[in-house]
XYZ file of C-alpha atoms in Angstrom:
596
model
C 79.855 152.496 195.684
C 78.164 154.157 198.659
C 74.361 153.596 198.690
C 72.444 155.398 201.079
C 70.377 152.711 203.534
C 67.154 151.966 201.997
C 68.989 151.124 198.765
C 70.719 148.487 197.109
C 73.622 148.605 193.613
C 73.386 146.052 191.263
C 74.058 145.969 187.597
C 71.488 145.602 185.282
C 70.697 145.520 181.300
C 68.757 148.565 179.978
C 66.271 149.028 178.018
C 66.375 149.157 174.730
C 65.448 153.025 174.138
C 67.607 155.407 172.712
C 69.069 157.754 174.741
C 69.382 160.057 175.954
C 65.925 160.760 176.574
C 64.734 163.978 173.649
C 62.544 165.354 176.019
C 60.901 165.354 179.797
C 58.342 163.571 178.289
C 60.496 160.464 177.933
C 61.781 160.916 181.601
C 61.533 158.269 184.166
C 59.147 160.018 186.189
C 56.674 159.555 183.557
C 57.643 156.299 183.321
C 58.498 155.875 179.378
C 62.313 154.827 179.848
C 65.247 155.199 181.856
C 67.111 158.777 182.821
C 71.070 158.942 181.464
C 72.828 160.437 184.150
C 76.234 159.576 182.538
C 77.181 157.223 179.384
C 80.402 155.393 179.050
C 81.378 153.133 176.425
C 83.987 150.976 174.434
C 84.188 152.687 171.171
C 87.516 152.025 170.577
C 87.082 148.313 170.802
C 84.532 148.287 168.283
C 85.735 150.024 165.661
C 86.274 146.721 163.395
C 82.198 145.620 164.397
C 80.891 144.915 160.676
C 77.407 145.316 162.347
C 78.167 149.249 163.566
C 76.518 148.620 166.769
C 78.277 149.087 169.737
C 78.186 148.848 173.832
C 78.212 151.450 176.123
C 77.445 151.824 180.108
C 75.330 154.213 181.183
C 75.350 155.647 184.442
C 71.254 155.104 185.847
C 68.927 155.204 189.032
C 67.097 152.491 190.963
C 65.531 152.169 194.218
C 65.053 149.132 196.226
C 62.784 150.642 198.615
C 59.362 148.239 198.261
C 57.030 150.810 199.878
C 58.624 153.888 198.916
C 58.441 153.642 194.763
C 55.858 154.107 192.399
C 56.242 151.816 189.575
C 59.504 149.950 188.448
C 61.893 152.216 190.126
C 60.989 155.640 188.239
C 59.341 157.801 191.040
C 60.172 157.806 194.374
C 57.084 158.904 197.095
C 58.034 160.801 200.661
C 56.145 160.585 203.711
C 53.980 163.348 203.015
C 52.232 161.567 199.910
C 54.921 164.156 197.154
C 57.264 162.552 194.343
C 60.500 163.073 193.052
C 62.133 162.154 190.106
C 65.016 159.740 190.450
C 66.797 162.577 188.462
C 66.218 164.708 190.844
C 67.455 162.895 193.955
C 70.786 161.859 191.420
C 73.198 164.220 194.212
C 71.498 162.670 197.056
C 71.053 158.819 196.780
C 73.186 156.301 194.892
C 74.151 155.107 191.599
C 74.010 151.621 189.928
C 75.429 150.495 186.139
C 73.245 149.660 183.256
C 74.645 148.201 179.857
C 72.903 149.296 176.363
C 73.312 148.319 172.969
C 72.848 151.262 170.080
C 73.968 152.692 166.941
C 76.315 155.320 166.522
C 79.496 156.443 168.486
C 80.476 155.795 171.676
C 82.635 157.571 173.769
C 85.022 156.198 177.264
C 84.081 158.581 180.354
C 85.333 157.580 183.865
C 85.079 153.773 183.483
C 87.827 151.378 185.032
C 88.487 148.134 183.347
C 88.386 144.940 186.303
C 90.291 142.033 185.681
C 88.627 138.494 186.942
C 91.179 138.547 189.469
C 89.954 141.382 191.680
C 93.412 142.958 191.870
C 92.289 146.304 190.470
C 91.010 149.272 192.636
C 87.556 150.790 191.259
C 86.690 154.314 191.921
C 83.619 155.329 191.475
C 82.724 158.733 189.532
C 79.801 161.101 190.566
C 80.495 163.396 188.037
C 77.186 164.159 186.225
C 77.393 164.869 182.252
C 75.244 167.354 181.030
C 72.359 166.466 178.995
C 73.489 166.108 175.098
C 77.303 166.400 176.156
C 77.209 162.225 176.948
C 80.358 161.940 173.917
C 82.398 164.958 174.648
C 84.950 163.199 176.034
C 87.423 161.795 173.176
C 88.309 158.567 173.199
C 91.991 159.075 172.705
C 94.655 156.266 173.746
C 95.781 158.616 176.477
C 92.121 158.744 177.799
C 92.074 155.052 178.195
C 95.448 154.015 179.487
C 94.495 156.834 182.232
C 91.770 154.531 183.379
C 93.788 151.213 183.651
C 95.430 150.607 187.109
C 98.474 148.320 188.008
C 99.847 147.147 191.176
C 103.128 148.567 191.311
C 106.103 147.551 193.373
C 109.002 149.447 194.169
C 112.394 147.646 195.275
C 114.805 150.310 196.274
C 117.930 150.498 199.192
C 116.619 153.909 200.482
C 113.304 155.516 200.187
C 113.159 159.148 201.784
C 111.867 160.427 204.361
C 113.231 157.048 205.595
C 116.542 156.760 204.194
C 118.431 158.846 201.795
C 121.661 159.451 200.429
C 120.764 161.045 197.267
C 118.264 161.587 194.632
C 117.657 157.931 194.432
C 116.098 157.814 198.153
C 113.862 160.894 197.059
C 112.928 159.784 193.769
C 111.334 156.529 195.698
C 110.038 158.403 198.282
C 107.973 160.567 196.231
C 107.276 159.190 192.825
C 104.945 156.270 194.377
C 102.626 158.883 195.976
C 102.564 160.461 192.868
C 101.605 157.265 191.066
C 99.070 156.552 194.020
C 97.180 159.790 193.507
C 96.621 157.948 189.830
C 94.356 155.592 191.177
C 97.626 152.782 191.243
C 97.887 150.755 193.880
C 101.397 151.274 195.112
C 103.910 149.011 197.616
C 107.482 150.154 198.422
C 109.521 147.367 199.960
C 113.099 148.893 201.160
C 115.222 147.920 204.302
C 114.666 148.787 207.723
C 117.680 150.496 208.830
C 117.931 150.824 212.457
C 121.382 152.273 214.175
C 120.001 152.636 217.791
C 119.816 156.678 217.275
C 117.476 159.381 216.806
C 116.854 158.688 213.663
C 115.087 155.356 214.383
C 111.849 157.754 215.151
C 111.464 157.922 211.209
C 110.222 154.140 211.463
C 108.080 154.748 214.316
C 104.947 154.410 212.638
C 105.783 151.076 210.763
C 103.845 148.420 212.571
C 105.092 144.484 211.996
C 102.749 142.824 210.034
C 103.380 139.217 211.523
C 104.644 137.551 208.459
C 107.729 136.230 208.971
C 109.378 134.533 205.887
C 111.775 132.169 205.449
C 114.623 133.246 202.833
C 116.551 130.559 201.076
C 120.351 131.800 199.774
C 123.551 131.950 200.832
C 123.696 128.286 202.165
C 120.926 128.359 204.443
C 117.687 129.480 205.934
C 117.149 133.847 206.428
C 114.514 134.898 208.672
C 112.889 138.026 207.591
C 110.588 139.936 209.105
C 107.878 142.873 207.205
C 106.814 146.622 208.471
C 104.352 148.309 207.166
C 102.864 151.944 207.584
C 100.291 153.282 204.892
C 100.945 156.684 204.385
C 100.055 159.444 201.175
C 97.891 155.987 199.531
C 101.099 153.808 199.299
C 101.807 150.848 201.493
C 105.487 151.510 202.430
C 107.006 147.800 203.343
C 109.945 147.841 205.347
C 112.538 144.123 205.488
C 113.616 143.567 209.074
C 116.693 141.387 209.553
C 119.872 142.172 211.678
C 122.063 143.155 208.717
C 120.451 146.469 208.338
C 120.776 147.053 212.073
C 123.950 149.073 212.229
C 125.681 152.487 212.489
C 126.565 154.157 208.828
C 124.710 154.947 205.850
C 122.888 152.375 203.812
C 125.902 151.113 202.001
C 128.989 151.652 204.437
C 130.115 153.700 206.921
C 133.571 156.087 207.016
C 136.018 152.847 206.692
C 134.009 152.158 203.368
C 131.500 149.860 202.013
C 129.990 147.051 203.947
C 131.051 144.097 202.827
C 128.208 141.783 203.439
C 126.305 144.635 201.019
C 125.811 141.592 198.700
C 123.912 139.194 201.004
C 122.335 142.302 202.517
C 120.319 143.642 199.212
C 120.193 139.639 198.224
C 117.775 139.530 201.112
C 116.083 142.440 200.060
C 115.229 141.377 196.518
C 113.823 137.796 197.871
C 111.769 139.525 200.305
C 110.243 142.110 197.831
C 109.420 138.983 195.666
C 107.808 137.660 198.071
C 105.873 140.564 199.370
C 102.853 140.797 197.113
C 101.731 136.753 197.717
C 102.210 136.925 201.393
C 101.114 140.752 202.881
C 97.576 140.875 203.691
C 97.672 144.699 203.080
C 94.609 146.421 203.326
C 92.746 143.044 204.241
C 94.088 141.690 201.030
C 97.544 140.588 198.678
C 98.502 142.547 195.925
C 99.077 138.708 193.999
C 100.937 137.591 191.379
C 99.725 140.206 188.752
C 102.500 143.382 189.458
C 104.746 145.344 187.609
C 107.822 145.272 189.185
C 110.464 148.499 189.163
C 113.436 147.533 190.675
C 115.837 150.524 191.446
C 119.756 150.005 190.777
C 121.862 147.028 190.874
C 120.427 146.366 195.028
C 116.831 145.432 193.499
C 118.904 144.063 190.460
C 117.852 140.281 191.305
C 114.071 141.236 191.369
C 113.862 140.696 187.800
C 116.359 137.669 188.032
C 114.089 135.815 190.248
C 111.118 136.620 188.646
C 112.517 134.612 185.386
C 114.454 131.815 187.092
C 112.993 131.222 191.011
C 108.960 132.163 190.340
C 107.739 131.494 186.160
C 109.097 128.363 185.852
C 106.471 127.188 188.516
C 103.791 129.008 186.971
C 103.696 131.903 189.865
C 104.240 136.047 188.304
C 104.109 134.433 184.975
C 101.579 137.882 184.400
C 104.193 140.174 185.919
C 106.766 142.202 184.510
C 109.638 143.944 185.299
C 111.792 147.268 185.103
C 115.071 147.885 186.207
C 115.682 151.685 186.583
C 119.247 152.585 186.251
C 120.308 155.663 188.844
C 123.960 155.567 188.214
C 125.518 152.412 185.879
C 128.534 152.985 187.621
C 127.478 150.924 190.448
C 126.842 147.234 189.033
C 127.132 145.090 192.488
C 130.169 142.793 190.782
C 131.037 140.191 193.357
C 133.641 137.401 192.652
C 132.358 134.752 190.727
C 132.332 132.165 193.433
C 129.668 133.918 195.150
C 127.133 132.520 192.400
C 126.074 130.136 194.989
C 124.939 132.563 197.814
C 122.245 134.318 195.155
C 119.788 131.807 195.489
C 119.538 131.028 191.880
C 119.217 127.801 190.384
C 122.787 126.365 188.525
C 121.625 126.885 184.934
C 120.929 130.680 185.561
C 124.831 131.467 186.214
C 124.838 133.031 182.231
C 122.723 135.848 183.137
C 124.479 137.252 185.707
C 127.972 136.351 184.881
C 130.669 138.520 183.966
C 134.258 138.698 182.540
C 136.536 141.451 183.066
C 138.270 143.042 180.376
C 142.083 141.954 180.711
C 142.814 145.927 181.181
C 140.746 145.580 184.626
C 142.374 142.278 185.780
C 144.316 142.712 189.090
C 147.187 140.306 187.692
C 148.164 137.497 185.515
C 146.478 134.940 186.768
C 142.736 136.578 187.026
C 140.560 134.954 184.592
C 138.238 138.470 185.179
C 135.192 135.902 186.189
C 132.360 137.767 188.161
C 129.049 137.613 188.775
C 127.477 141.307 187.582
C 123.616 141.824 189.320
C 123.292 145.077 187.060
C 123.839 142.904 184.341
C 122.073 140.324 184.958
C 119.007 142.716 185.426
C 119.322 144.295 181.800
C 119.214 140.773 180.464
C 115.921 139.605 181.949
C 114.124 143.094 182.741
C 110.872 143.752 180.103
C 112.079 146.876 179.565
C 114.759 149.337 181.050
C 114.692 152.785 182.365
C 116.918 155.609 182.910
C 116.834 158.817 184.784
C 116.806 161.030 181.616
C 117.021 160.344 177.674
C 120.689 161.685 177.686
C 121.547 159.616 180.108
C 120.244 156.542 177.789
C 122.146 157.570 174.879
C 125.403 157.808 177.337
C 125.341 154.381 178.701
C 125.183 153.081 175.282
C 128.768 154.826 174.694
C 132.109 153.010 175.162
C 132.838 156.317 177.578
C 129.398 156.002 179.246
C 128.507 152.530 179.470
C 131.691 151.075 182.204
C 131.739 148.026 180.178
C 128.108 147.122 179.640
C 127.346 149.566 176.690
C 127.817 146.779 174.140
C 124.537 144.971 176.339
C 122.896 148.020 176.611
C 122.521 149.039 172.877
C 121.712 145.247 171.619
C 118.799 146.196 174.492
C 117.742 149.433 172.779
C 114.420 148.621 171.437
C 113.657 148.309 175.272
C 115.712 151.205 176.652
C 114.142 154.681 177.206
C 114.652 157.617 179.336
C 112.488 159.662 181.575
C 113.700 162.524 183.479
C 112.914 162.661 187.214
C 110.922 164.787 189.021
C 110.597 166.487 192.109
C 108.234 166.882 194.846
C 106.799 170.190 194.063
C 104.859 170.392 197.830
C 108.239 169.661 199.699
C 110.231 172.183 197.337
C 108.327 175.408 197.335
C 109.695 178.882 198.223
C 106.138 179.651 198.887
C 105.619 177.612 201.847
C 108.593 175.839 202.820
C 108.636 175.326 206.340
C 112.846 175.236 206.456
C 113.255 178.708 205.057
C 113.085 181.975 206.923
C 111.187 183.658 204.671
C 108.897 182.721 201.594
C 109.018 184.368 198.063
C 107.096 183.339 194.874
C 107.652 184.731 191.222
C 105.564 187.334 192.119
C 107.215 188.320 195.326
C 111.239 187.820 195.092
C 111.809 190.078 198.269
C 111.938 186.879 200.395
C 114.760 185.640 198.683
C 116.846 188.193 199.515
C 115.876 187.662 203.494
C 117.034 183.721 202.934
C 120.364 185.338 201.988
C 120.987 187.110 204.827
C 119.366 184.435 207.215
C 121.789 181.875 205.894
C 125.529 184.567 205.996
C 124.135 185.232 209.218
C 123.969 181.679 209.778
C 126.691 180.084 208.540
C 129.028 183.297 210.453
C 129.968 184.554 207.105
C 129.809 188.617 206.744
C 126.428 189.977 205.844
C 126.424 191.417 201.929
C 123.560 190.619 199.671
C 125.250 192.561 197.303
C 128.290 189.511 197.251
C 127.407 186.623 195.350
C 126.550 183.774 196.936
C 127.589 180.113 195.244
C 126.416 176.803 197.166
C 127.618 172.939 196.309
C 124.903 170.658 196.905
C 126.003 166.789 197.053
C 128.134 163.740 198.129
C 131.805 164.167 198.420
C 133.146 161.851 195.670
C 134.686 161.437 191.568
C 131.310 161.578 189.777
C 130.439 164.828 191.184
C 133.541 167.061 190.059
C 134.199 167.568 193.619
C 138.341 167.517 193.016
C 138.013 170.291 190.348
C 135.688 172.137 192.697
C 138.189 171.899 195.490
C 141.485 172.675 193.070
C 139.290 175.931 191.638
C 138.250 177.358 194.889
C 141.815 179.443 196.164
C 141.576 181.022 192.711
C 137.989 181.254 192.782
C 137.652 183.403 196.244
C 140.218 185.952 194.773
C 137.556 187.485 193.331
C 134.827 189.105 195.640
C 132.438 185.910 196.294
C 131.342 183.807 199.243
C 131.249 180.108 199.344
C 129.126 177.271 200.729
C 129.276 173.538 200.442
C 127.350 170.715 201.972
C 127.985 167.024 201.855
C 129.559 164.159 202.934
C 132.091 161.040 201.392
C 135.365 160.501 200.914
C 137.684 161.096 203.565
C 139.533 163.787 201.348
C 137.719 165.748 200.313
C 136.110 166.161 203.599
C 139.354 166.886 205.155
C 139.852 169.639 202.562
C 136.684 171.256 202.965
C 137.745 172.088 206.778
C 141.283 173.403 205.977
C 139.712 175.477 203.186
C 137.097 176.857 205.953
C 140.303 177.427 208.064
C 142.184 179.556 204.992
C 139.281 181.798 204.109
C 137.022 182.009 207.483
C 134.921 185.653 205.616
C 134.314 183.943 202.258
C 134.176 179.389 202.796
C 131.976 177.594 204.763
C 131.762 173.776 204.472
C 129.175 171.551 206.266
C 130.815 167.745 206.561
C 127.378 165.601 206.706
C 124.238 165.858 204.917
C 121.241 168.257 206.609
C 117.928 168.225 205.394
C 116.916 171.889 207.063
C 120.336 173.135 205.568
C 120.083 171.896 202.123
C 116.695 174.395 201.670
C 118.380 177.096 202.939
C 121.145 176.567 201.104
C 119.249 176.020 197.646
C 116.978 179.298 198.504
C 119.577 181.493 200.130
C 122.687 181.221 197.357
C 122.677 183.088 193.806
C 124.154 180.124 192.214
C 124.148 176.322 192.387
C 126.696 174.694 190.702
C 127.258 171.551 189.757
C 130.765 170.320 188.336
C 129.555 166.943 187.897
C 131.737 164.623 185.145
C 128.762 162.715 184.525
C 125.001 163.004 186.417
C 122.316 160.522 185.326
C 119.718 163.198 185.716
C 120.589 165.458 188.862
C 118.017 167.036 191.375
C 119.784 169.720 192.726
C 119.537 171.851 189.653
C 115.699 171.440 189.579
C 115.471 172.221 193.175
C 117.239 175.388 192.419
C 115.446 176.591 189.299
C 112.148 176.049 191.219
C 113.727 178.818 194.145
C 114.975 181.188 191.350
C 118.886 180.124 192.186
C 121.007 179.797 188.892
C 122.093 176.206 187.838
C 125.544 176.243 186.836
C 126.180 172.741 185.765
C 128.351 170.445 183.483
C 126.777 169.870 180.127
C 126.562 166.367 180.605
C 123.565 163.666 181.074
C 120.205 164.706 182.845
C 121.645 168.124 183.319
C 122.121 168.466 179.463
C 118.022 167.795 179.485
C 116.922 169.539 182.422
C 119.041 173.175 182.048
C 118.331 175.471 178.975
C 121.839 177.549 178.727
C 121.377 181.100 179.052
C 121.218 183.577 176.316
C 121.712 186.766 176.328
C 120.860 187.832 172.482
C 117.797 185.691 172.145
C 114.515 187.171 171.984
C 115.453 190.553 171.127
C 118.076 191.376 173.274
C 115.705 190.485 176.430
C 117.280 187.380 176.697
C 116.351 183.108 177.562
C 117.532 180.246 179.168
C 117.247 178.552 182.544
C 121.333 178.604 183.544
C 124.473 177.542 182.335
């Protein structure tokens, strides 16, 4: 609370008077009770008192000022021998709590609930209630959960602007700063990839924090070492160790998958455990007390450790855990024998260990034995996310769940869906910084300039009258990208143009460039992934399509409905939630839908 200088806060009882005050006569200034600037109260936790009566905090005025008051802190003098009202000074000096017992209803308006523990932020409120409008506010269950803060911690391999492969790297880089605006407080811990290029600069503002940890897993002693930059309210936490210092993406580079990728995101989930108890952030740890969301099977082991490294010893016993589930097709199975390198005590092998089915065994003699992170994180997790509700009904599907559907739907009571978002300030036609020209549903001329910007750019032949289709996303099974490439020669018979960007397999990359080379006035394909080019792309095009054989939830379509491009997608997970299919004969003739 800021107090101006000749003032002090402290919490006192009030008197018992009703309030608020029926008249000016009643006012502090004439010194018959105290003024209600605001009331708050705890209706809702009373509503079993046999006695009716009830608490509330009120929101009063008191001076500390020895020589400048007249009477018990009710009218304050000035130099020139005038009073004022503490009422009327309410905008210009400060504000300190009062508690009051009285009859009737009570309503909950702006208060934060502190635990003993200090681990909650308070912010104050200066908002001043009208006189006779101290109950407006309803005390509704979605009133009061909006005033109870957590310490959240994100675990995640890639956090954009950072690192990013996909919509898992922008749903962490954007969701906590959401979530901070809230009034949480907010830590992402993810690696600190370094590959000696440009793109180093993105970590330039992380300062080292001085806290190096010891590690204890794979046979021996890790050394690990924390960044930190505070930026948009959330401390971003970055894990320094060699493994993350090399050339590729964040899980392999173009001969495939790292294969220390285990060890690597091992180290990650001990050093996000041990984050909150050891990071002075701020001038102070976020402790024990934290709700944990651990992104995909790399912060798998978050909730893992929580139930088998930290409770038994009486440490996060008040924490909990989520495990968010991107993609289920990634589930970090390592052979069985690698048990040992987790850092897990013996007794804990049962929640992470897996069997193949005999259909999946590479020969005879495989007894299928694995260890399964994924899996291991859907048995201890307090509850378990996906990216959309369709999505949560899929993995519960023999066809959906790649062989943990049967886990999954004992689990449902503790499964639930909730379809990302985007970042509405980095996505707008209106002012996007990577487009040549902004539009708004108001305005659509602009969109037609992004066309023409981007033929011109990409050295295809300038038409705005030819439809323009783009292909947003990484080069691989999931997204449809074979029947993509197979449809395309029949495709450009007819009188469209082309345009692809991303980056994967080997393949499909090489076919991308001989399809470039067979129709140079209608294909262009960009091998890589470009920030700049992905905006242009999702402004510029007429379509976006999206032949994905199953998608989790999908950004790309809600990056294109927000810049007026058609989705054409597969009806399939997230993008069965997100897209409304078009209809043509629906509200009289005129027509609804958001794609198809």
């Amino acid at each position: 609370m800021h107090m101006a200088s000749t003032q002090t806060s402290r919490i006192i009882p009030c008197r018992h008077t009703p309030f608020p005050p029926a008249s000016a006569k009643e006012s502090p200034a004439n010194g018959k009770g105290w003024a209600v600037l605001r009331q708050v109260g705890f209706a809702s936790f009373y509503r079993h008192n046999r006695s009716g009566k009830r608490f509330s905090v009120c929101v009063r005025r008191s001076y500390a000022e020895p020589n400048g008051l007249d009477g018990p802190g009710f009218t304050k003098k000035s130099q020139d021998g005038s009073s004022s009202s503490a009422v009327e000074d309410y905008q210009k000096e400060g504000l300190v709590l009062g508690t009051q017992r009285h009859e009737g209803p009570a309503s909950l308006a702006g208060l934060h609930l502190i635990p003993q523990s200090g681990d909650a932020k308070v912010t104050d409120s200066y908002t001043k209630v009208p006189s006779g409008q101290e109950h407006a506010t309803p005390d509704t269950e979605e009133n009061i959960l909006a005033r109870i803060t957590f310490n959240i911690i994100f675990v995640a391999a890639e956090v954009a602007p950072y690192s990013k492969t996909g919509g898992l790297g922008d749903v962490c880089g954007s969701l906590p700063i959401a979530l901070a605006a809230r009034g949480h407080r907010v830590m992402v811990v993810s690696p600190r990839y370094l590959d000696g290029g440009p793109s180093d600069k993105r970590f330039a503002n992380a300062v080292e924090v001085g806290c190096p940890t010891k590690i204890y897993c794979f046979g021996g002693v890790q050394e690990v070492s924390f960044y930190h930059e505070y930026r948009g309210g959330v401390d971003w936490v970055f894990v320094d160790h060699p493994s993350y210092h090399r050339p590729g993406t964040p899980y392999g580079d173009v001969f495939g998958s790292f294969g220390d990728n285990q060890f690597r995101f091992t180290l990650l989930c001990h050093a996000a455990c041990e984050a909150p108890l050891v990071l002075p952030l701020g001038g102070f740890t976020y402790g024990e007390k934290c709700l944990f969301l651990a992104n995909d099977w790399h912060a798998g082991l978050v909730p893992v450790l929580l139930a088998a490294k930290y409770r038994p010893y009486g440490v996060y016993k008040d924490a909990r855990s989520i495990i968010v589930i991107h993609n289920l097709a990634h589930q970090g199975v390592e052979p069985a024998i690698t048990y040992n390198n987790l850092g897990l005590p013996p007794d804990w092998y049962g929640a992470v260990g897996w069997v193949f089915p005999t259909w999946a065994r590479t020969h005879a003699l495989d007894t299928g034995e694995a260890v399964n992170v994924l899996k291991g994180a859907i048995v201890t997790a307090d509850r378990i996310l996906t990216v959309s509700q369709g999505y949560s009904r899929e993995i519960t599907t023999p066809e959906g769940g790649y062989g943990l559907h049967e886990l999954l739907s004992s689990r449902k009571t503790v499964l639930n869906g909730i379809t990302n978002g985007i970042d509405v300030n980095d996505w707008d036609p209106s002012s996007d910084p990577h487009i040549s020209s902004h539009y708004s549903l108001i305005d659509l001329s602009g969109k037609v300039l992004c066309k023409i910007a981007l033929q011109k750019e990409l050295g295809l032949p300038v038409r705005s009258d030819c439809p323009l289709i783009g292909f947003i996303g990484r080069l691989d099974f999931q997204k449809g990208i074979d029947m993509l490439l197979s449809a395309t020669p029949e495709l450009l018979q007819d009188d469209v143009q082309l345009v692809m960007l991303g980056s994967g397999e080997r393949q499909y990359e090489d076919w991308m460039r001989h399809l470039e080379s067979l129709y140079p006035d209608k294909y262009r394909g960009w091998v890589g992934f470009n920030v700049p080019i992905s905006h242009r792309i999702t402004a510029g095009c007429d379509i976006l399509t999206m032949p994905s054989r199953f998608e989790p939830c999908g950004l790309n379509q809600l990056y294109a409905m927000r810049y007026g491009t058609v989705p054409v997608v597969h009806r399939t997970g997230g993008l069965r939630d997100t897209v409304e299919n078009y209809n043509p004969y629906a509200q009289e003739g005129t027509g609804e839908g958001t794609g198809h």
